[in-house]
PDB file of C-alpha atoms in Angstrom:
ATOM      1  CA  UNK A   1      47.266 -98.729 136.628  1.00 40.00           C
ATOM      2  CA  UNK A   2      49.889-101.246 134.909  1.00 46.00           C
ATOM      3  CA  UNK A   3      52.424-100.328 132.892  1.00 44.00           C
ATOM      4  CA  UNK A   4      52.403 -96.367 134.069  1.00 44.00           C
ATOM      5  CA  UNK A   5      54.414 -95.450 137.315  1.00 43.00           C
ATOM      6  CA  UNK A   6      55.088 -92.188 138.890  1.00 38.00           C
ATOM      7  CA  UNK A   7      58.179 -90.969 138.474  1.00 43.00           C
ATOM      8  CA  UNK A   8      58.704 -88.547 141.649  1.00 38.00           C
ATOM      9  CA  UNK A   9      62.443 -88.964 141.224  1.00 49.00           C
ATOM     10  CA  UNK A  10      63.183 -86.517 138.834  1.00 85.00           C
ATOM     11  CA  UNK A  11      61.071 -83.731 139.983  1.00 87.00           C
ATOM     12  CA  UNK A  12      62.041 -83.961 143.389  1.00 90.00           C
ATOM     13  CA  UNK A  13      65.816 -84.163 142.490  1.00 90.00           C
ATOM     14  CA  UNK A  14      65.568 -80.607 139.974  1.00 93.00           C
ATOM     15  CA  UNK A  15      63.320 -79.266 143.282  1.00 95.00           C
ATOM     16  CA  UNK A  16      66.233 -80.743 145.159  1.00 95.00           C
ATOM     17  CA  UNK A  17      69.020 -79.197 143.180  1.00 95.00           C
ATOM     18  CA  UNK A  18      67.395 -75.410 142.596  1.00 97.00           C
ATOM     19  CA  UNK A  19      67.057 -75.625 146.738  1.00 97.00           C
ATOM     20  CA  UNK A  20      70.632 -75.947 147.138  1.00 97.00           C
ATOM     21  CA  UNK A  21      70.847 -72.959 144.835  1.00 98.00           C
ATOM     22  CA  UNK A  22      68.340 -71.347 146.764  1.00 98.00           C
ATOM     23  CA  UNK A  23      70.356 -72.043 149.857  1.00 98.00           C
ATOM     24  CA  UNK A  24      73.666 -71.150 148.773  1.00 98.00           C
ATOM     25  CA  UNK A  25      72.238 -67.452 147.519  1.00 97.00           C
ATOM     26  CA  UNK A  26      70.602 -67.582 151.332  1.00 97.00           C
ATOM     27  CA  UNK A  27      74.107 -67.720 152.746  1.00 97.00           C
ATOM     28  CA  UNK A  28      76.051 -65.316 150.893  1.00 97.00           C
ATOM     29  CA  UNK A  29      73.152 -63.028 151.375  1.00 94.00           C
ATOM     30  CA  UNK A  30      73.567 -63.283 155.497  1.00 92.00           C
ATOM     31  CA  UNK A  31      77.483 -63.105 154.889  1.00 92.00           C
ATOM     32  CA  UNK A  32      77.245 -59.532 152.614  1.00 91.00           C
ATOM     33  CA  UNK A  33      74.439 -58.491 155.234  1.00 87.00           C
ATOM     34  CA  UNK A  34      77.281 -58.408 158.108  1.00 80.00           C
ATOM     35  CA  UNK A  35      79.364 -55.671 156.238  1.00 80.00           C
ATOM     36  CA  UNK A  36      76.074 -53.647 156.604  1.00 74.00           C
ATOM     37  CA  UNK A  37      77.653 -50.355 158.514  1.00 73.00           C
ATOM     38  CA  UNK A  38      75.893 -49.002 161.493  1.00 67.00           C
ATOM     39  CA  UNK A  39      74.539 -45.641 159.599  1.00 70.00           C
ATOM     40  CA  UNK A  40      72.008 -47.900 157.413  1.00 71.00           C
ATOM     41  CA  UNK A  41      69.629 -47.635 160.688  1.00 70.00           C
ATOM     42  CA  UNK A  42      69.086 -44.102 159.880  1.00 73.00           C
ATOM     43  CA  UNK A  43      68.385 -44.842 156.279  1.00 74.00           C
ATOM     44  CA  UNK A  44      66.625 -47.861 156.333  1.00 73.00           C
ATOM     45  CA  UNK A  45      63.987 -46.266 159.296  1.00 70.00           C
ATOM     46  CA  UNK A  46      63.551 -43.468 156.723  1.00 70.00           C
ATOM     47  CA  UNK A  47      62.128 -46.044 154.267  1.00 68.00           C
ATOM     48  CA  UNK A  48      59.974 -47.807 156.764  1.00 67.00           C
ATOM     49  CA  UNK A  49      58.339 -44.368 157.144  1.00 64.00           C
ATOM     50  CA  UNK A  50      58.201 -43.989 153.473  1.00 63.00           C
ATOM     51  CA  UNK A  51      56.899 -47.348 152.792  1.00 62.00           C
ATOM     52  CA  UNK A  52      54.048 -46.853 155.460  1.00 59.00           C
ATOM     53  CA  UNK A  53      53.483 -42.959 154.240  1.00 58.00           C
ATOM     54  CA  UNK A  54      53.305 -43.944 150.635  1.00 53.00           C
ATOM     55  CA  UNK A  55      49.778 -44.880 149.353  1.00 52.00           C
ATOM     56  CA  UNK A  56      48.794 -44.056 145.294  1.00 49.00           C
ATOM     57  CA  UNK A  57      48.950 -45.216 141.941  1.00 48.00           C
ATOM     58  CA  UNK A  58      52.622 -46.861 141.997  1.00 58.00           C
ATOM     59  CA  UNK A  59      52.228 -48.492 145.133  1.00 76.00           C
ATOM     60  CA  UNK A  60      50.349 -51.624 143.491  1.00 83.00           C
ATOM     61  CA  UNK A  61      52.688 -51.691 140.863  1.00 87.00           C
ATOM     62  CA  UNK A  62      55.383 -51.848 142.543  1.00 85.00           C
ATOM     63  CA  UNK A  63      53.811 -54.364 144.854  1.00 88.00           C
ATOM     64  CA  UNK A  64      53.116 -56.400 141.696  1.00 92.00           C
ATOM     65  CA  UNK A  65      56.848 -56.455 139.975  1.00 93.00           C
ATOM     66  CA  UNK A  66      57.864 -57.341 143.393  1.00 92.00           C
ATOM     67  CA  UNK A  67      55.370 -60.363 143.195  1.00 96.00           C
ATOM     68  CA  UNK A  68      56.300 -61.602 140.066  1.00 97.00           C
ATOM     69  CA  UNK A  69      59.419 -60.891 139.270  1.00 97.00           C
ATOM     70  CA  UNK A  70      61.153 -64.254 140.073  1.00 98.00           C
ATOM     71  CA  UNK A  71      58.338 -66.522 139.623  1.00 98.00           C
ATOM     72  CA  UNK A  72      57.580 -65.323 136.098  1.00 97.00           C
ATOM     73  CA  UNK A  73      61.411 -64.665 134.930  1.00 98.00           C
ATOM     74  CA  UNK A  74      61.485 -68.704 135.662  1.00 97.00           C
ATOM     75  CA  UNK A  75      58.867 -69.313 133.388  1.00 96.00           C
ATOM     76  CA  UNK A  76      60.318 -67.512 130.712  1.00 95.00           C
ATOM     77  CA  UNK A  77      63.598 -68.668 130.598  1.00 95.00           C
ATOM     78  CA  UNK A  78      61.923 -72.255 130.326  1.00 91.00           C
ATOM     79  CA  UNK A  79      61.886 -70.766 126.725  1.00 90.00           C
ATOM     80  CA  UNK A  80      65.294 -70.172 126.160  1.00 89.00           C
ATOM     81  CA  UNK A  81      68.228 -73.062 126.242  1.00 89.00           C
ATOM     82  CA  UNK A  82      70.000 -70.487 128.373  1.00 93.00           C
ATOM     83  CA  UNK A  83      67.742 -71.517 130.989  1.00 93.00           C
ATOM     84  CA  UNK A  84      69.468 -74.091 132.199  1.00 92.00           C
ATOM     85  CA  UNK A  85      71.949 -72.214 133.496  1.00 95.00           C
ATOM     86  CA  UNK A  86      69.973 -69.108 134.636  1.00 97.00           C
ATOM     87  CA  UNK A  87      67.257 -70.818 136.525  1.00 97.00           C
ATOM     88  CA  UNK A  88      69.665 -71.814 139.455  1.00 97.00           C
ATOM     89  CA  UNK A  89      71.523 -68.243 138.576  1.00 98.00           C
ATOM     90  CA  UNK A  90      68.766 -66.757 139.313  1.00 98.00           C
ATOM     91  CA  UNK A  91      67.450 -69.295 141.993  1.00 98.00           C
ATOM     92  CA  UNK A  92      70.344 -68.109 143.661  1.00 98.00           C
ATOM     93  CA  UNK A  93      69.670 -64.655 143.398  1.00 98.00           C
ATOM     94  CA  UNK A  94      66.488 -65.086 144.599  1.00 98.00           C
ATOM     95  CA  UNK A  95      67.701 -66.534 147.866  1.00 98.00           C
ATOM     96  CA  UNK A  96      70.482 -63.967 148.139  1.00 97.00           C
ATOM     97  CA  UNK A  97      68.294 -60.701 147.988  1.00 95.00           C
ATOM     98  CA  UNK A  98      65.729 -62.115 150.487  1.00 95.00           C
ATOM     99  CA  UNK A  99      68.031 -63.445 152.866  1.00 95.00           C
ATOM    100  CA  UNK A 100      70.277 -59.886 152.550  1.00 92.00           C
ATOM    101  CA  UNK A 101      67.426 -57.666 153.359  1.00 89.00           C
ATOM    102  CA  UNK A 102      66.259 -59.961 155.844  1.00 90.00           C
ATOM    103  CA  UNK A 103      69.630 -59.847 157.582  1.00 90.00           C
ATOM    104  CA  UNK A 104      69.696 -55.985 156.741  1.00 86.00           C
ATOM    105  CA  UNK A 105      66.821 -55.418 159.186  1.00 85.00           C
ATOM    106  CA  UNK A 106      68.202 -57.811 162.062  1.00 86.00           C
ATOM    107  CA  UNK A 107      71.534 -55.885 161.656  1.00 83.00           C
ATOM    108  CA  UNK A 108      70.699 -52.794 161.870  1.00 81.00           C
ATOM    109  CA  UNK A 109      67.569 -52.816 164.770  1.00 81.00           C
ATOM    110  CA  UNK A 110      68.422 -56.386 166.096  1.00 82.00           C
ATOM    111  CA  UNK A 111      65.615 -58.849 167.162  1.00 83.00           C
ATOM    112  CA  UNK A 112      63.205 -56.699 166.493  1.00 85.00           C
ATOM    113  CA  UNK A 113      64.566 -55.989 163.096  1.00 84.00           C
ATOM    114  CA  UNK A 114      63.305 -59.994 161.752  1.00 87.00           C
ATOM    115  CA  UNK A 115      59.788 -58.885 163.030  1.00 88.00           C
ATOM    116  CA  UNK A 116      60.114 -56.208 160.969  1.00 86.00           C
ATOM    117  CA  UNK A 117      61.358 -58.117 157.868  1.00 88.00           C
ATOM    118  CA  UNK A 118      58.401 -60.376 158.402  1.00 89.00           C
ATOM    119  CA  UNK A 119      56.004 -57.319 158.572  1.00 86.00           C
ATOM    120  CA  UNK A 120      57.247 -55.869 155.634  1.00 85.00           C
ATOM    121  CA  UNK A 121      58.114 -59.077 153.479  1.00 90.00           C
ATOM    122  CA  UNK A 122      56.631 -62.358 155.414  1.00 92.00           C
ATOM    123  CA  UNK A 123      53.271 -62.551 152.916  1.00 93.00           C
ATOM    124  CA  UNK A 124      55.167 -61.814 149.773  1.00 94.00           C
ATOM    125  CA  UNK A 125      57.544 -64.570 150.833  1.00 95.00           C
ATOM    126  CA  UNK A 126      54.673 -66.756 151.738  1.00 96.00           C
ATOM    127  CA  UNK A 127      53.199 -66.460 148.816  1.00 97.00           C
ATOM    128  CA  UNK A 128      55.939 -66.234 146.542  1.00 97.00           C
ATOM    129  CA  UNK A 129      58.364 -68.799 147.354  1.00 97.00           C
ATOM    130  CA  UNK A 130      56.458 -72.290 146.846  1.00 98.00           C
ATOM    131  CA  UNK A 131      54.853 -70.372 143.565  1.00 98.00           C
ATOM    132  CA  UNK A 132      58.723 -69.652 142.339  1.00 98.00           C
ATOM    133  CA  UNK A 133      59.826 -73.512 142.959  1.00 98.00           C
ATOM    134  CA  UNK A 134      56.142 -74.757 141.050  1.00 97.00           C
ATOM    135  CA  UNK A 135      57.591 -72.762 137.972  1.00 97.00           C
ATOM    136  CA  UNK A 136      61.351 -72.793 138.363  1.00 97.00           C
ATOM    137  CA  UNK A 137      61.258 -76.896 138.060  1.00 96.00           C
ATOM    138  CA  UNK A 138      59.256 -77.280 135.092  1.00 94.00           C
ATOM    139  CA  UNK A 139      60.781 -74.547 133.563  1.00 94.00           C
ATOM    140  CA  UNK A 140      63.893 -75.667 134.373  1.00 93.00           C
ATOM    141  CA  UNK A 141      63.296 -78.822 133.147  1.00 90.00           C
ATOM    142  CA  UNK A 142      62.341 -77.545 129.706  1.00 89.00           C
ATOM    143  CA  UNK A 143      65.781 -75.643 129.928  1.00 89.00           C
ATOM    144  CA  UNK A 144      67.592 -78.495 129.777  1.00 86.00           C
ATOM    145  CA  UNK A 145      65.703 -80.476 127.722  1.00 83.00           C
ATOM    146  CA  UNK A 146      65.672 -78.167 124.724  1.00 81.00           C
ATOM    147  CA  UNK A 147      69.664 -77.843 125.275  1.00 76.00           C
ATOM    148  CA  UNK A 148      69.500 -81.818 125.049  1.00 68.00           C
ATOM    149  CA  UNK A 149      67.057 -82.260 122.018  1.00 67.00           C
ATOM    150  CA  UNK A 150      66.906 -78.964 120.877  1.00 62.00           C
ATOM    151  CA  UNK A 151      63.143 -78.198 121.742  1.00 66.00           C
ATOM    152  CA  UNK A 152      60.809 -79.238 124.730  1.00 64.00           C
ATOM    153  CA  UNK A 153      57.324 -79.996 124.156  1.00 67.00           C
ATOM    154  CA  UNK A 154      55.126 -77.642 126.703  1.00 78.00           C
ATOM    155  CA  UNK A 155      51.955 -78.956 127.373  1.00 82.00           C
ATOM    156  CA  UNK A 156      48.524 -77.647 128.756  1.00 90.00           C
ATOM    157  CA  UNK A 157      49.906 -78.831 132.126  1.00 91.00           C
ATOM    158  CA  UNK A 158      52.784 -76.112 131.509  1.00 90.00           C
ATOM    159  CA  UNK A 159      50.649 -73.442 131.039  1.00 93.00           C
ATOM    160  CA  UNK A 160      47.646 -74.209 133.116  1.00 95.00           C
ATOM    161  CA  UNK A 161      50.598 -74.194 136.104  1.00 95.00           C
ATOM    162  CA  UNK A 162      51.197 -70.656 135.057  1.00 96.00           C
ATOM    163  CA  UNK A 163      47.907 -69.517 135.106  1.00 97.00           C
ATOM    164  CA  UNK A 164      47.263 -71.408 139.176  1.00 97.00           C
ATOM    165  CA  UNK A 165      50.298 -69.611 140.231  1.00 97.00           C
ATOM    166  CA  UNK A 166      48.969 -66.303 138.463  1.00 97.00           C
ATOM    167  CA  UNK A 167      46.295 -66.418 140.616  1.00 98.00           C
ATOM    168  CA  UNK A 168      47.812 -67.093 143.888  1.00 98.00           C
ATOM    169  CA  UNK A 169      50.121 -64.575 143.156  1.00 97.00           C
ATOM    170  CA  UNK A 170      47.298 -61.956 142.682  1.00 97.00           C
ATOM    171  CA  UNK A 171      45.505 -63.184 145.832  1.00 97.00           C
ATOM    172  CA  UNK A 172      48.725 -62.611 147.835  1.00 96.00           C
ATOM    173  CA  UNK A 173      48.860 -59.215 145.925  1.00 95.00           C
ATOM    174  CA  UNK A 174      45.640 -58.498 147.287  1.00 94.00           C
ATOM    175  CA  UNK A 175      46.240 -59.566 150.846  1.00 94.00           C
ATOM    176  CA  UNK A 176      49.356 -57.774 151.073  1.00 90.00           C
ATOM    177  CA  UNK A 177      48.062 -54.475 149.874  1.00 89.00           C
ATOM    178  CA  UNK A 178      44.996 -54.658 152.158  1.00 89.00           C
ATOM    179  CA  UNK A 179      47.122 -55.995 155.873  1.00 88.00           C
ATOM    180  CA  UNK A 180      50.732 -54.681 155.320  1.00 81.00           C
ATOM    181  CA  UNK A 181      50.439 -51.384 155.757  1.00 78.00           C
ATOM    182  CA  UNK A 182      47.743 -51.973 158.973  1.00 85.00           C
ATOM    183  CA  UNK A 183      50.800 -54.896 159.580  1.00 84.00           C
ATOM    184  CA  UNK A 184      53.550 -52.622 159.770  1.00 80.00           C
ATOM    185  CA  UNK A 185      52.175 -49.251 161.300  1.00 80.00           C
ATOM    186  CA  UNK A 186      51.570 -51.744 164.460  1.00 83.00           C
ATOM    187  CA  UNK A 187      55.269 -53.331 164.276  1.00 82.00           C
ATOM    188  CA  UNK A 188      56.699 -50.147 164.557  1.00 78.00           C
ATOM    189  CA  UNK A 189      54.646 -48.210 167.390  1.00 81.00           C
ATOM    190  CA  UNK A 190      55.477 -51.256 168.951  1.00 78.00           C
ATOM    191  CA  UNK A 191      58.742 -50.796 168.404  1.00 73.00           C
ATOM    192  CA  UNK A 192      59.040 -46.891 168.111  1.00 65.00           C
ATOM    193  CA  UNK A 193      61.314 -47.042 164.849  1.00 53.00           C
TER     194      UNK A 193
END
């Protein structure tokens, strides 16, 4: 292959740079979390029971916007020149609301609180972090380079990376819809919450 190299540079400096963001919204998240007062126990155990009580029509929509809320927010502000700024903005926020309610449940019931956050969140987050970062970059990247030039050129690549992620994202949907529930109601007899 003369004359072609790959250039993993770039890429991994934007998936680089969005971590940082990514980090930084991780940290403020676990430093609001502390000012968490004691009396969310009482409400936050009320949702658990809610969340495990609920079953119906809005349950896999909600499941759903929860799913695909960052990753496909990323992909559309590829669109926009705006997105080169909001892409880390809301890389950021991204990190910030997970870490928050992860820190939300250790606050208020302690160790057992990250099992918890794991039961209740760990295969959305599985599933939806690495398929956030495969859009956010490109996106990103498109961002900037229609601020530069004025337009980026999107290519089946682009879009045939929407449509992967689509499906992993639907497959996590799935999974989480058939195990949480099961997931959780044996968390919390375990833990009698």
């Amino acid at each position: 292959m003369k004359g072609r190299r790959m250039d993993l540079g770039q890429p991994l400096a934007r998936l680089l740079f969005l971590g940082l963001f990514f980090l930084s919204g991780m940290i403020l998240g676990q430093v609001c979390a502390g000012n968490v007062p004691e009396t969310a126990g009482e409400e936050l155990s009320g949702y658990l029971r809610d969340f495990t009580a609920v079953e119906g029509d809005g349950t896999a929509l909600t499941a759903a916007v929860l799913y695909f809320r960052y990753p496909l927010a990323a992909f559309l502000l590829g669109f926009s020149v705006l997105g080169a700024v909001l892409v880390p903005g809301l890389t950021a926020a991204f990190g910030f609301f997970l870490s928050f309610s992860v820190c939300c449940f250790a606050t208020v019931f302690g160790p057992e609180g990250v099992l918890l956050a794991a039961a209740v969140m760990g295969l959305r987050c599985a599933v939806t972090l690495p398929c956030y970062f495969l859009l956010a970059v490109p996106s990103w990247e498109a961002a900037c380079l229609s601020l530069g030039r004025g337009r980026a050129v999107r290519g089946r690549e682009y879009w045939l990376r929407l449509g992967v992620v689509s499906g992993a994202l639907l497959a996590g949907l799935w999974a989480e819809l058939a195990l949480s529930p099961w997931l959780l109601d044996a968390v919390l007899e375990r833990l009698a919450v």
